[in-house]
Amino acid sequence: MKKVVVIGSNGLLGQTLVNKLYNHSDYQLYAMASGENRNEDLRELKFISIDLMDLKKLKIQLNLLEPQYVINALAMTNVDACELNQEDCKRINTDFVTELAAYCKELKAHLIHISTDFIFDGLEGFYSEEDVPNPVNYYGWSKLWSEQAVQDSGLVYSILRTIVVYGKLKQMKRNNIVLWIKETLEKGQTLNLVDDQFRMPTYVGSLADACILCMEKNAVGIFNISGRDLMSVYDMGLEIAAYYHLDKNLIKKVQTSSLTQPAKRPSKTGFILDKAIKKLRFQPLTLVEGLKLME
């Protein structure tokens, strides 16, 4: 049985991974996060509460566990917060990953790291793993630097780039696009959604499955992982409203230029998923398929 450590186990992806790996016959799971364990239902979960930014303590814990796999589900993902707090963003998204990669190299552990479509400028859309990154905001740069640190470290790695991750948990610290749209419409409030930004929304369970597939297949390299549908944020809202039988007339179409956001956004991302489908046997979902799995 191989040991796997999920770092950032209290977040949306982290909790989803923990739930999927908890009773997995091939893996001995260790969950690691700052604060109290949010996976309260899993009574026998091996949970380690640790200040993940205390790199010395992190290294000691990893040395004690000697995992074969480490999944890094920790990130600062609020794009505007990253733009306004660049020091924190770099510390969490880049510097932490650089040190973690070095520790994993020493342990001969396979690191699975999560990246983003925001490493691209969005001028073309439908990016492959080989396309040249060109971020338009600090969040994108911080994640690109983390990718480069992982690649330069010389360790065995999988980098999974993903797009607009959504899902639902019992204990959630922050919202995601599906829950935000659903809850706003349920309150009868108006929503302004842009129709000139295009994304491929990704169900968190799919991203967690891709992480597990990387371990099962010992897959090395960069893989695009997302949902199947490319759609504007406005159309995303309409589809979510239709699925939950909510009033789509509350959704108003706006342009990105009308918003006052600290960070610039790429206009059209989207991924070519052929590599992940072929090498990992990854199965991308439509938005509606993902919404059904949320229930």
PDB file of C-alpha atoms in Angstrom:
ATOM      1  CA  MET A   1       0.000   0.000   0.000  1.00  0.00           C
ATOM      2  CA  LYS A   2       1.492   3.323  -1.079  1.00  0.00           C
ATOM      3  CA  LYS A   3       1.409   6.414   1.101  1.00  0.00           C
ATOM      4  CA  VAL A   4      -0.154   9.578  -0.288  1.00  0.00           C
ATOM      5  CA  VAL A   5      -0.204  12.970   1.433  1.00  0.00           C
ATOM      6  CA  VAL A   6      -2.882  15.495   0.450  1.00  0.00           C
ATOM      7  CA  ILE A   7      -1.633  18.986   1.281  1.00  0.00           C
ATOM      8  CA  GLY A   8      -4.420  21.531   1.707  1.00  0.00           C
ATOM      9  CA  SER A   9      -6.941  18.840   2.629  1.00  0.00           C
ATOM     10  CA  ASN A  10      -9.510  21.349   3.942  1.00  0.00           C
ATOM     11  CA  GLY A  11     -10.198  23.020   0.585  1.00  0.00           C
ATOM     12  CA  LEU A  12     -12.664  22.035  -2.134  1.00  0.00           C
ATOM     13  CA  LEU A  13     -10.214  19.829  -4.023  1.00  0.00           C
ATOM     14  CA  GLY A  14      -8.486  18.647  -0.846  1.00  0.00           C
ATOM     15  CA  GLN A  15     -11.678  17.432   0.819  1.00  0.00           C
ATOM     16  CA  THR A  16     -12.846  15.799  -2.397  1.00  0.00           C
ATOM     17  CA  LEU A  17      -9.548  13.930  -2.716  1.00  0.00           C
ATOM     18  CA  VAL A  18      -9.700  12.824   0.910  1.00  0.00           C
ATOM     19  CA  ASN A  19     -13.210  11.434   0.430  1.00  0.00           C
ATOM     20  CA  LYS A  20     -12.171   9.528  -2.681  1.00  0.00           C
ATOM     21  CA  LEU A  21      -8.932   8.152  -1.193  1.00  0.00           C
ATOM     22  CA  TYR A  22     -10.141   7.415   2.359  1.00  0.00           C
ATOM     23  CA  ASN A  23     -11.200   3.831   1.653  1.00  0.00           C
ATOM     24  CA  HIS A  24      -9.036   3.273  -1.418  1.00  0.00           C
ATOM     25  CA  SER A  25      -7.396  -0.134  -1.168  1.00  0.00           C
ATOM     26  CA  ASP A  26      -4.190   0.928  -2.937  1.00  0.00           C
ATOM     27  CA  TYR A  27      -3.303   3.964  -0.830  1.00  0.00           C
ATOM     28  CA  GLN A  28      -2.598   4.853   2.784  1.00  0.00           C
ATOM     29  CA  LEU A  29      -3.914   8.387   3.097  1.00  0.00           C
ATOM     30  CA  TYR A  30      -2.567  11.272   5.187  1.00  0.00           C
ATOM     31  CA  ALA A  31      -4.394  14.604   5.143  1.00  0.00           C
ATOM     32  CA  MET A  32      -2.495  17.779   5.960  1.00  0.00           C
ATOM     33  CA  ALA A  33      -3.912  21.268   6.465  1.00  0.00           C
ATOM     34  CA  SER A  34      -3.798  24.340   8.658  1.00  0.00           C
ATOM     35  CA  GLY A  35      -6.454  24.451  11.370  1.00  0.00           C
ATOM     36  CA  GLU A  36      -8.992  21.816  12.320  1.00  0.00           C
ATOM     37  CA  ASN A  37      -9.958  18.874  10.140  1.00  0.00           C
ATOM     38  CA  ARG A  38     -13.029  19.640   8.024  1.00  0.00           C
ATOM     39  CA  ASN A  39     -13.456  15.984   7.050  1.00  0.00           C
ATOM     40  CA  GLU A  40     -15.161  15.267  10.367  1.00  0.00           C
ATOM     41  CA  ASP A  41     -17.181  12.296   9.096  1.00  0.00           C
ATOM     42  CA  LEU A  42     -14.021  10.287   8.398  1.00  0.00           C
ATOM     43  CA  ARG A  43     -13.277   9.293  11.980  1.00  0.00           C
ATOM     44  CA  GLU A  44     -10.183   7.228  11.276  1.00  0.00           C
ATOM     45  CA  LEU A  45      -8.614   9.754   8.910  1.00  0.00           C
ATOM     46  CA  LYS A  46      -4.925  10.327   9.589  1.00  0.00           C
ATOM     47  CA  PHE A  47      -5.065  14.118   9.787  1.00  0.00           C
ATOM     48  CA  ILE A  48      -2.098  16.351  10.535  1.00  0.00           C
ATOM     49  CA  SER A  49      -2.858  19.922  11.589  1.00  0.00           C
ATOM     50  CA  ILE A  50       0.133  22.039  10.625  1.00  0.00           C
ATOM     51  CA  ASP A  51       0.979  25.593   9.636  1.00  0.00           C
ATOM     52  CA  LEU A  52       1.823  24.766   6.044  1.00  0.00           C
ATOM     53  CA  MET A  53       3.815  27.964   5.697  1.00  0.00           C
ATOM     54  CA  ASP A  54       6.177  26.712   8.421  1.00  0.00           C
ATOM     55  CA  LEU A  55       8.408  24.945   5.935  1.00  0.00           C
ATOM     56  CA  LYS A  56      10.704  23.407   8.540  1.00  0.00           C
ATOM     57  CA  LYS A  57       7.781  21.643  10.239  1.00  0.00           C
ATOM     58  CA  LEU A  58       6.413  20.582   6.869  1.00  0.00           C
ATOM     59  CA  LYS A  59       9.733  19.013   5.933  1.00  0.00           C
ATOM     60  CA  ILE A  60       9.923  17.161   9.259  1.00  0.00           C
ATOM     61  CA  GLN A  61       6.400  15.747   8.772  1.00  0.00           C
ATOM     62  CA  LEU A  62       7.107  14.627   5.216  1.00  0.00           C
ATOM     63  CA  ASN A  63      10.366  13.000   6.295  1.00  0.00           C
ATOM     64  CA  LEU A  64       8.503  11.082   9.010  1.00  0.00           C
ATOM     65  CA  LEU A  65       5.793   9.890   6.617  1.00  0.00           C
ATOM     66  CA  GLU A  66       8.033   9.106   3.626  1.00  0.00           C
ATOM     67  CA  PRO A  67       5.151   9.235   1.115  1.00  0.00           C
ATOM     68  CA  GLN A  68       5.342   7.868  -2.406  1.00  0.00           C
ATOM     69  CA  TYR A  69       2.919  10.551  -3.609  1.00  0.00           C
ATOM     70  CA  VAL A  70       2.229  14.142  -2.549  1.00  0.00           C
ATOM     71  CA  ILE A  71      -0.771  16.029  -3.952  1.00  0.00           C
ATOM     72  CA  ASN A  72      -0.565  19.789  -3.532  1.00  0.00           C
ATOM     73  CA  ALA A  73      -4.125  21.127  -3.313  1.00  0.00           C
ATOM     74  CA  LEU A  74      -3.030  24.349  -1.584  1.00  0.00           C
ATOM     75  CA  ALA A  75      -3.221  27.640  -3.477  1.00  0.00           C
ATOM     76  CA  MET A  76      -4.273  31.260  -3.264  1.00  0.00           C
ATOM     77  CA  THR A  77      -6.826  31.372  -6.078  1.00  0.00           C
ATOM     78  CA  ASN A  78      -8.704  34.663  -5.638  1.00  0.00           C
ATOM     79  CA  VAL A  79      -7.378  36.466  -8.700  1.00  0.00           C
ATOM     80  CA  ASP A  80      -8.017  40.005  -7.466  1.00  0.00           C
ATOM     81  CA  ALA A  81      -6.642  39.249  -3.997  1.00  0.00           C
ATOM     82  CA  CYS A  82      -3.487  37.927  -5.663  1.00  0.00           C
ATOM     83  CA  GLU A  83      -3.156  41.162  -7.631  1.00  0.00           C
ATOM     84  CA  LEU A  84      -3.556  43.282  -4.492  1.00  0.00           C
ATOM     85  CA  ASN A  85      -1.476  41.066  -2.174  1.00  0.00           C
ATOM     86  CA  GLN A  86       1.350  39.929  -4.410  1.00  0.00           C
ATOM     87  CA  GLU A  87       3.675  39.059  -1.555  1.00  0.00           C
ATOM     88  CA  ASP A  88       1.191  36.568  -0.051  1.00  0.00           C
ATOM     89  CA  CYS A  89       0.335  35.241  -3.496  1.00  0.00           C
ATOM     90  CA  LYS A  90       3.970  34.516  -4.346  1.00  0.00           C
ATOM     91  CA  ARG A  91       4.648  33.005  -0.923  1.00  0.00           C
ATOM     92  CA  ILE A  92       1.767  30.514  -1.212  1.00  0.00           C
ATOM     93  CA  ASN A  93       1.627  29.841  -4.949  1.00  0.00           C
ATOM     94  CA  THR A  94       5.318  29.935  -5.839  1.00  0.00           C
ATOM     95  CA  ASP A  95       7.741  29.903  -2.909  1.00  0.00           C
ATOM     96  CA  PHE A  96       5.873  27.162  -1.033  1.00  0.00           C
ATOM     97  CA  VAL A  97       5.752  24.980  -4.141  1.00  0.00           C
ATOM     98  CA  THR A  98       9.458  25.515  -4.807  1.00  0.00           C
ATOM     99  CA  GLU A  99      10.319  24.207  -1.323  1.00  0.00           C
ATOM    100  CA  LEU A 100       7.767  21.389  -1.510  1.00  0.00           C
ATOM    101  CA  ALA A 101       9.242  20.218  -4.816  1.00  0.00           C
ATOM    102  CA  ALA A 102      12.715  20.138  -3.246  1.00  0.00           C
ATOM    103  CA  TYR A 103      11.432  18.048  -0.311  1.00  0.00           C
ATOM    104  CA  CYS A 104       9.679  15.631  -2.658  1.00  0.00           C
ATOM    105  CA  LYS A 105      12.864  15.300  -4.715  1.00  0.00           C
ATOM    106  CA  GLU A 106      14.792  14.306  -1.570  1.00  0.00           C
ATOM    107  CA  LEU A 107      12.107  11.769  -0.638  1.00  0.00           C
ATOM    108  CA  LYS A 108      11.846  10.449  -4.208  1.00  0.00           C
ATOM    109  CA  ALA A 109       8.128  11.208  -3.993  1.00  0.00           C
ATOM    110  CA  HIS A 110       5.911  11.858  -7.006  1.00  0.00           C
ATOM    111  CA  LEU A 111       4.454  15.390  -6.711  1.00  0.00           C
ATOM    112  CA  ILE A 112       1.063  16.148  -8.246  1.00  0.00           C
ATOM    113  CA  HIS A 113       0.637  19.909  -8.528  1.00  0.00           C
ATOM    114  CA  ILE A 114      -2.412  21.906  -9.656  1.00  0.00           C
ATOM    115  CA  SER A 115      -2.037  24.800 -12.081  1.00  0.00           C
ATOM    116  CA  THR A 116      -4.419  26.948 -14.106  1.00  0.00           C
ATOM    117  CA  ASP A 117      -5.591  28.202 -17.494  1.00  0.00           C
ATOM    118  CA  PHE A 118      -4.651  31.678 -16.275  1.00  0.00           C
ATOM    119  CA  ILE A 119      -1.036  31.076 -17.289  1.00  0.00           C
ATOM    120  CA  PHE A 120      -2.288  31.943 -20.806  1.00  0.00           C
ATOM    121  CA  ASP A 121      -3.233  35.371 -22.173  1.00  0.00           C
ATOM    122  CA  GLY A 122      -6.544  34.218 -23.655  1.00  0.00           C
ATOM    123  CA  LEU A 123      -5.953  35.705 -27.101  1.00  0.00           C
ATOM    124  CA  GLU A 124      -6.326  32.376 -28.929  1.00  0.00           C
ATOM    125  CA  GLY A 125      -8.191  29.841 -26.779  1.00  0.00           C
ATOM    126  CA  PHE A 126      -8.169  26.041 -26.773  1.00  0.00           C
ATOM    127  CA  TYR A 127      -4.639  25.646 -25.482  1.00  0.00           C
ATOM    128  CA  SER A 128      -2.567  22.482 -25.618  1.00  0.00           C
ATOM    129  CA  GLU A 129       0.031  21.482 -23.034  1.00  0.00           C
ATOM    130  CA  GLU A 130       2.755  22.674 -25.424  1.00  0.00           C
ATOM    131  CA  ASP A 131       1.446  26.195 -26.022  1.00  0.00           C
ATOM    132  CA  VAL A 132       3.595  29.054 -24.740  1.00  0.00           C
ATOM    133  CA  PRO A 133       2.254  30.667 -21.527  1.00  0.00           C
ATOM    134  CA  ASN A 134       1.859  34.427 -21.258  1.00  0.00           C
ATOM    135  CA  PRO A 135      -0.036  35.454 -18.084  1.00  0.00           C
ATOM    136  CA  VAL A 136      -1.954  38.727 -17.917  1.00  0.00           C
ATOM    137  CA  ASN A 137      -2.211  38.941 -14.118  1.00  0.00           C
ATOM    138  CA  TYR A 138      -0.117  38.207 -11.038  1.00  0.00           C
ATOM    139  CA  TYR A 139      -2.049  35.065 -10.139  1.00  0.00           C
ATOM    140  CA  GLY A 140      -1.205  33.617 -13.545  1.00  0.00           C
ATOM    141  CA  TRP A 141       2.459  34.515 -13.108  1.00  0.00           C
ATOM    142  CA  SER A 142       2.599  32.953  -9.636  1.00  0.00           C
ATOM    143  CA  LYS A 143       1.218  29.678 -10.986  1.00  0.00           C
ATOM    144  CA  LEU A 144       3.522  29.712 -14.018  1.00  0.00           C
ATOM    145  CA  TRP A 145       6.515  30.251 -11.724  1.00  0.00           C
ATOM    146  CA  SER A 146       5.329  27.296  -9.637  1.00  0.00           C
ATOM    147  CA  GLU A 147       5.171  25.107 -12.746  1.00  0.00           C
ATOM    148  CA  GLN A 148       8.699  26.136 -13.670  1.00  0.00           C
ATOM    149  CA  ALA A 149       9.948  25.422 -10.142  1.00  0.00           C
ATOM    150  CA  VAL A 150       8.438  21.930 -10.235  1.00  0.00           C
ATOM    151  CA  GLN A 151       9.927  21.211 -13.657  1.00  0.00           C
ATOM    152  CA  ASP A 152      13.347  22.573 -12.704  1.00  0.00           C
ATOM    153  CA  SER A 153      13.529  20.585  -9.457  1.00  0.00           C
ATOM    154  CA  GLY A 154      14.330  17.299 -11.179  1.00  0.00           C
ATOM    155  CA  LEU A 155      11.654  15.329  -9.312  1.00  0.00           C
ATOM    156  CA  VAL A 156       8.954  13.039 -10.709  1.00  0.00           C
ATOM    157  CA  TYR A 157       5.918  15.267 -11.205  1.00  0.00           C
ATOM    158  CA  SER A 158       2.470  15.667 -12.712  1.00  0.00           C
ATOM    159  CA  ILE A 159       1.181  19.188 -13.323  1.00  0.00           C
ATOM    160  CA  LEU A 160      -2.582  19.376 -13.842  1.00  0.00           C
ATOM    161  CA  ARG A 161      -3.814  22.619 -15.370  1.00  0.00           C
ATOM    162  CA  THR A 162      -7.486  23.244 -14.745  1.00  0.00           C
ATOM    163  CA  ILE A 163     -10.255  25.820 -15.251  1.00  0.00           C
ATOM    164  CA  VAL A 164     -12.992  27.280 -12.969  1.00  0.00           C
ATOM    165  CA  VAL A 165     -13.354  24.431 -10.477  1.00  0.00           C
ATOM    166  CA  TYR A 166     -16.791  24.021  -8.906  1.00  0.00           C
ATOM    167  CA  GLY A 167     -18.405  21.613  -6.473  1.00  0.00           C
ATOM    168  CA  LYS A 168     -20.181  21.257  -3.149  1.00  0.00           C
ATOM    169  CA  LEU A 169     -19.081  20.136   0.324  1.00  0.00           C
ATOM    170  CA  LYS A 170     -20.632  20.018   3.785  1.00  0.00           C
ATOM    171  CA  GLN A 171     -18.032  22.431   5.122  1.00  0.00           C
ATOM    172  CA  MET A 172     -16.949  25.117   2.697  1.00  0.00           C
ATOM    173  CA  LYS A 173     -14.816  28.112   3.542  1.00  0.00           C
ATOM    174  CA  ARG A 174     -15.486  29.901   0.269  1.00  0.00           C
ATOM    175  CA  ASN A 175     -17.923  29.778  -2.593  1.00  0.00           C
ATOM    176  CA  ASN A 176     -17.367  28.770  -6.197  1.00  0.00           C
ATOM    177  CA  ILE A 177     -19.026  29.994  -9.373  1.00  0.00           C
ATOM    178  CA  VAL A 178     -21.874  27.459  -9.455  1.00  0.00           C
ATOM    179  CA  LEU A 179     -22.910  27.916  -5.820  1.00  0.00           C
ATOM    180  CA  TRP A 180     -22.548  31.699  -6.076  1.00  0.00           C
ATOM    181  CA  ILE A 181     -24.809  31.893  -9.133  1.00  0.00           C
ATOM    182  CA  LYS A 182     -27.324  29.446  -7.650  1.00  0.00           C
ATOM    183  CA  GLU A 183     -27.512  31.167  -4.253  1.00  0.00           C
ATOM    184  CA  THR A 184     -27.757  34.656  -5.755  1.00  0.00           C
ATOM    185  CA  LEU A 185     -30.646  33.628  -8.008  1.00  0.00           C
ATOM    186  CA  GLU A 186     -32.387  31.801  -5.152  1.00  0.00           C
ATOM    187  CA  LYS A 187     -32.379  35.101  -3.229  1.00  0.00           C
ATOM    188  CA  GLY A 188     -34.024  36.804  -6.204  1.00  0.00           C
ATOM    189  CA  GLN A 189     -31.037  39.074  -6.735  1.00  0.00           C
ATOM    190  CA  THR A 190     -29.760  40.361 -10.082  1.00  0.00           C
ATOM    191  CA  LEU A 191     -26.514  38.941 -11.458  1.00  0.00           C
ATOM    192  CA  ASN A 192     -24.185  40.717 -13.860  1.00  0.00           C
ATOM    193  CA  LEU A 193     -22.226  38.107 -15.831  1.00  0.00           C
ATOM    194  CA  VAL A 194     -19.729  38.767 -18.591  1.00  0.00           C
ATOM    195  CA  ASP A 195     -20.367  37.379 -22.058  1.00  0.00           C
ATOM    196  CA  ASP A 196     -16.844  38.067 -23.375  1.00  0.00           C
ATOM    197  CA  GLN A 197     -14.898  35.677 -21.123  1.00  0.00           C
ATOM    198  CA  PHE A 198     -14.955  32.022 -22.132  1.00  0.00           C
ATOM    199  CA  ARG A 199     -14.052  29.082 -19.884  1.00  0.00           C
ATOM    200  CA  MET A 200     -14.482  25.298 -19.552  1.00  0.00           C
ATOM    201  CA  PRO A 201     -15.904  24.818 -16.012  1.00  0.00           C
ATOM    202  CA  THR A 202     -14.504  21.778 -14.194  1.00  0.00           C
ATOM    203  CA  TYR A 203     -16.315  19.607 -11.666  1.00  0.00           C
ATOM    204  CA  VAL A 204     -14.038  19.105  -8.656  1.00  0.00           C
ATOM    205  CA  GLY A 205     -14.651  15.355  -8.665  1.00  0.00           C
ATOM    206  CA  SER A 206     -13.185  15.179 -12.178  1.00  0.00           C
ATOM    207  CA  LEU A 207     -10.057  17.017 -11.070  1.00  0.00           C
ATOM    208  CA  ALA A 208      -9.686  14.705  -8.071  1.00  0.00           C
ATOM    209  CA  ASP A 209     -10.130  11.683 -10.340  1.00  0.00           C
ATOM    210  CA  ALA A 210      -7.374  13.018 -12.596  1.00  0.00           C
ATOM    211  CA  CYS A 211      -5.020  13.280  -9.607  1.00  0.00           C
ATOM    212  CA  ILE A 212      -5.731   9.650  -8.731  1.00  0.00           C
ATOM    213  CA  LEU A 213      -5.276   8.570 -12.358  1.00  0.00           C
ATOM    214  CA  CYS A 214      -1.824  10.191 -12.322  1.00  0.00           C
ATOM    215  CA  MET A 215      -0.888   8.014  -9.342  1.00  0.00           C
ATOM    216  CA  GLU A 216      -2.389   4.849 -10.788  1.00  0.00           C
ATOM    217  CA  LYS A 217      -0.593   5.305 -14.109  1.00  0.00           C
ATOM    218  CA  ASN A 218       2.540   6.991 -12.714  1.00  0.00           C
ATOM    219  CA  ALA A 219       1.874   9.635 -15.353  1.00  0.00           C
ATOM    220  CA  VAL A 220       4.575  12.273 -15.640  1.00  0.00           C
ATOM    221  CA  GLY A 221       4.352  15.697 -17.272  1.00  0.00           C
ATOM    222  CA  ILE A 222       1.724  18.390 -17.853  1.00  0.00           C
ATOM    223  CA  PHE A 223      -1.927  17.503 -18.425  1.00  0.00           C
ATOM    224  CA  ASN A 224      -4.915  19.707 -19.252  1.00  0.00           C
ATOM    225  CA  ILE A 225      -7.875  18.799 -17.023  1.00  0.00           C
ATOM    226  CA  SER A 226     -11.217  20.560 -17.399  1.00  0.00           C
ATOM    227  CA  GLY A 227     -14.858  20.149 -18.278  1.00  0.00           C
ATOM    228  CA  ARG A 228     -15.953  19.495 -21.854  1.00  0.00           C
ATOM    229  CA  ASP A 229     -17.945  22.684 -22.539  1.00  0.00           C
ATOM    230  CA  LEU A 230     -16.425  26.002 -23.616  1.00  0.00           C
ATOM    231  CA  MET A 231     -18.901  28.751 -22.758  1.00  0.00           C
ATOM    232  CA  SER A 232     -19.086  32.362 -21.687  1.00  0.00           C
ATOM    233  CA  VAL A 233     -19.609  33.111 -18.013  1.00  0.00           C
ATOM    234  CA  TYR A 234     -23.017  34.531 -18.985  1.00  0.00           C
ATOM    235  CA  ASP A 235     -24.025  31.283 -20.731  1.00  0.00           C
ATOM    236  CA  MET A 236     -22.732  29.363 -17.741  1.00  0.00           C
ATOM    237  CA  GLY A 237     -25.160  31.334 -15.612  1.00  0.00           C
ATOM    238  CA  LEU A 238     -28.062  30.614 -17.961  1.00  0.00           C
ATOM    239  CA  GLU A 239     -27.317  26.891 -17.901  1.00  0.00           C
ATOM    240  CA  ILE A 240     -27.075  26.833 -14.105  1.00  0.00           C
ATOM    241  CA  ALA A 241     -30.353  28.766 -13.830  1.00  0.00           C
ATOM    242  CA  ALA A 242     -32.075  26.336 -16.199  1.00  0.00           C
ATOM    243  CA  TYR A 243     -30.767  23.285 -14.336  1.00  0.00           C
ATOM    244  CA  TYR A 244     -32.032  24.506 -10.954  1.00  0.00           C
ATOM    245  CA  HIS A 245     -35.261  25.993 -12.404  1.00  0.00           C
ATOM    246  CA  LEU A 246     -34.311  29.519 -11.374  1.00  0.00           C
ATOM    247  CA  ASP A 247     -35.200  32.831 -13.012  1.00  0.00           C
ATOM    248  CA  LYS A 248     -32.695  33.417 -15.833  1.00  0.00           C
ATOM    249  CA  ASN A 249     -34.150  36.916 -16.353  1.00  0.00           C
ATOM    250  CA  LEU A 250     -32.242  37.970 -13.237  1.00  0.00           C
ATOM    251  CA  ILE A 251     -29.002  37.398 -15.166  1.00  0.00           C
ATOM    252  CA  LYS A 252     -27.788  40.491 -17.019  1.00  0.00           C
ATOM    253  CA  LYS A 253     -25.212  40.400 -19.798  1.00  0.00           C
ATOM    254  CA  VAL A 254     -22.237  42.738 -19.287  1.00  0.00           C
ATOM    255  CA  GLN A 255     -18.834  43.351 -20.822  1.00  0.00           C
ATOM    256  CA  THR A 256     -15.572  42.859 -18.927  1.00  0.00           C
ATOM    257  CA  SER A 257     -14.685  46.500 -19.611  1.00  0.00           C
ATOM    258  CA  SER A 258     -17.654  47.588 -17.473  1.00  0.00           C
ATOM    259  CA  LEU A 259     -16.239  45.884 -14.372  1.00  0.00           C
ATOM    260  CA  THR A 260     -13.763  47.429 -11.968  1.00  0.00           C
ATOM    261  CA  GLN A 261     -11.489  44.502 -11.168  1.00  0.00           C
ATOM    262  CA  PRO A 262      -7.881  44.914  -9.999  1.00  0.00           C
ATOM    263  CA  ALA A 263      -6.684  41.968 -12.092  1.00  0.00           C
ATOM    264  CA  LYS A 264      -7.018  41.592 -15.842  1.00  0.00           C
ATOM    265  CA  ARG A 265      -8.594  38.332 -17.063  1.00  0.00           C
ATOM    266  CA  PRO A 266      -7.764  36.325 -20.185  1.00  0.00           C
ATOM    267  CA  SER A 267     -10.723  36.566 -22.549  1.00  0.00           C
ATOM    268  CA  LYS A 268     -10.843  33.020 -23.939  1.00  0.00           C
ATOM    269  CA  THR A 269      -8.979  30.070 -22.516  1.00  0.00           C
ATOM    270  CA  GLY A 270     -10.238  26.502 -22.912  1.00  0.00           C
ATOM    271  CA  PHE A 271      -8.133  23.370 -23.254  1.00  0.00           C
ATOM    272  CA  ILE A 272      -7.400  20.702 -25.798  1.00  0.00           C
ATOM    273  CA  LEU A 273      -7.927  17.573 -23.671  1.00  0.00           C
ATOM    274  CA  ASP A 274      -6.638  14.885 -26.039  1.00  0.00           C
ATOM    275  CA  LYS A 275      -3.498  14.098 -24.021  1.00  0.00           C
ATOM    276  CA  ALA A 276      -5.364  13.526 -20.746  1.00  0.00           C
ATOM    277  CA  ILE A 277      -8.081  11.484 -22.472  1.00  0.00           C
ATOM    278  CA  LYS A 278      -5.531   9.281 -24.215  1.00  0.00           C
ATOM    279  CA  LYS A 279      -2.817   8.885 -21.551  1.00  0.00           C
ATOM    280  CA  LEU A 280      -4.852   9.105 -18.333  1.00  0.00           C
ATOM    281  CA  ARG A 281      -8.174   7.811 -19.682  1.00  0.00           C
ATOM    282  CA  PHE A 282      -9.635  11.037 -18.292  1.00  0.00           C
ATOM    283  CA  GLN A 283     -13.341  11.543 -18.980  1.00  0.00           C
ATOM    284  CA  PRO A 284     -14.329  15.224 -19.221  1.00  0.00           C
ATOM    285  CA  LEU A 285     -17.863  16.139 -18.188  1.00  0.00           C
ATOM    286  CA  THR A 286     -20.337  18.639 -19.542  1.00  0.00           C
ATOM    287  CA  LEU A 287     -21.510  21.299 -17.097  1.00  0.00           C
ATOM    288  CA  VAL A 288     -24.888  19.570 -16.704  1.00  0.00           C
ATOM    289  CA  GLU A 289     -23.182  16.227 -15.954  1.00  0.00           C
ATOM    290  CA  GLY A 290     -21.125  17.970 -13.281  1.00  0.00           C
ATOM    291  CA  LEU A 291     -24.197  19.644 -11.766  1.00  0.00           C
ATOM    292  CA  LYS A 292     -25.919  16.247 -11.508  1.00  0.00           C
ATOM    293  CA  LEU A 293     -22.938  14.845  -9.561  1.00  0.00           C
ATOM    294  CA  MET A 294     -23.116  17.787  -7.137  1.00  0.00           C
ATOM    295  CA  GLU A 295     -26.539  16.696  -5.872  1.00  0.00           C
TER     296      GLU A 295
END
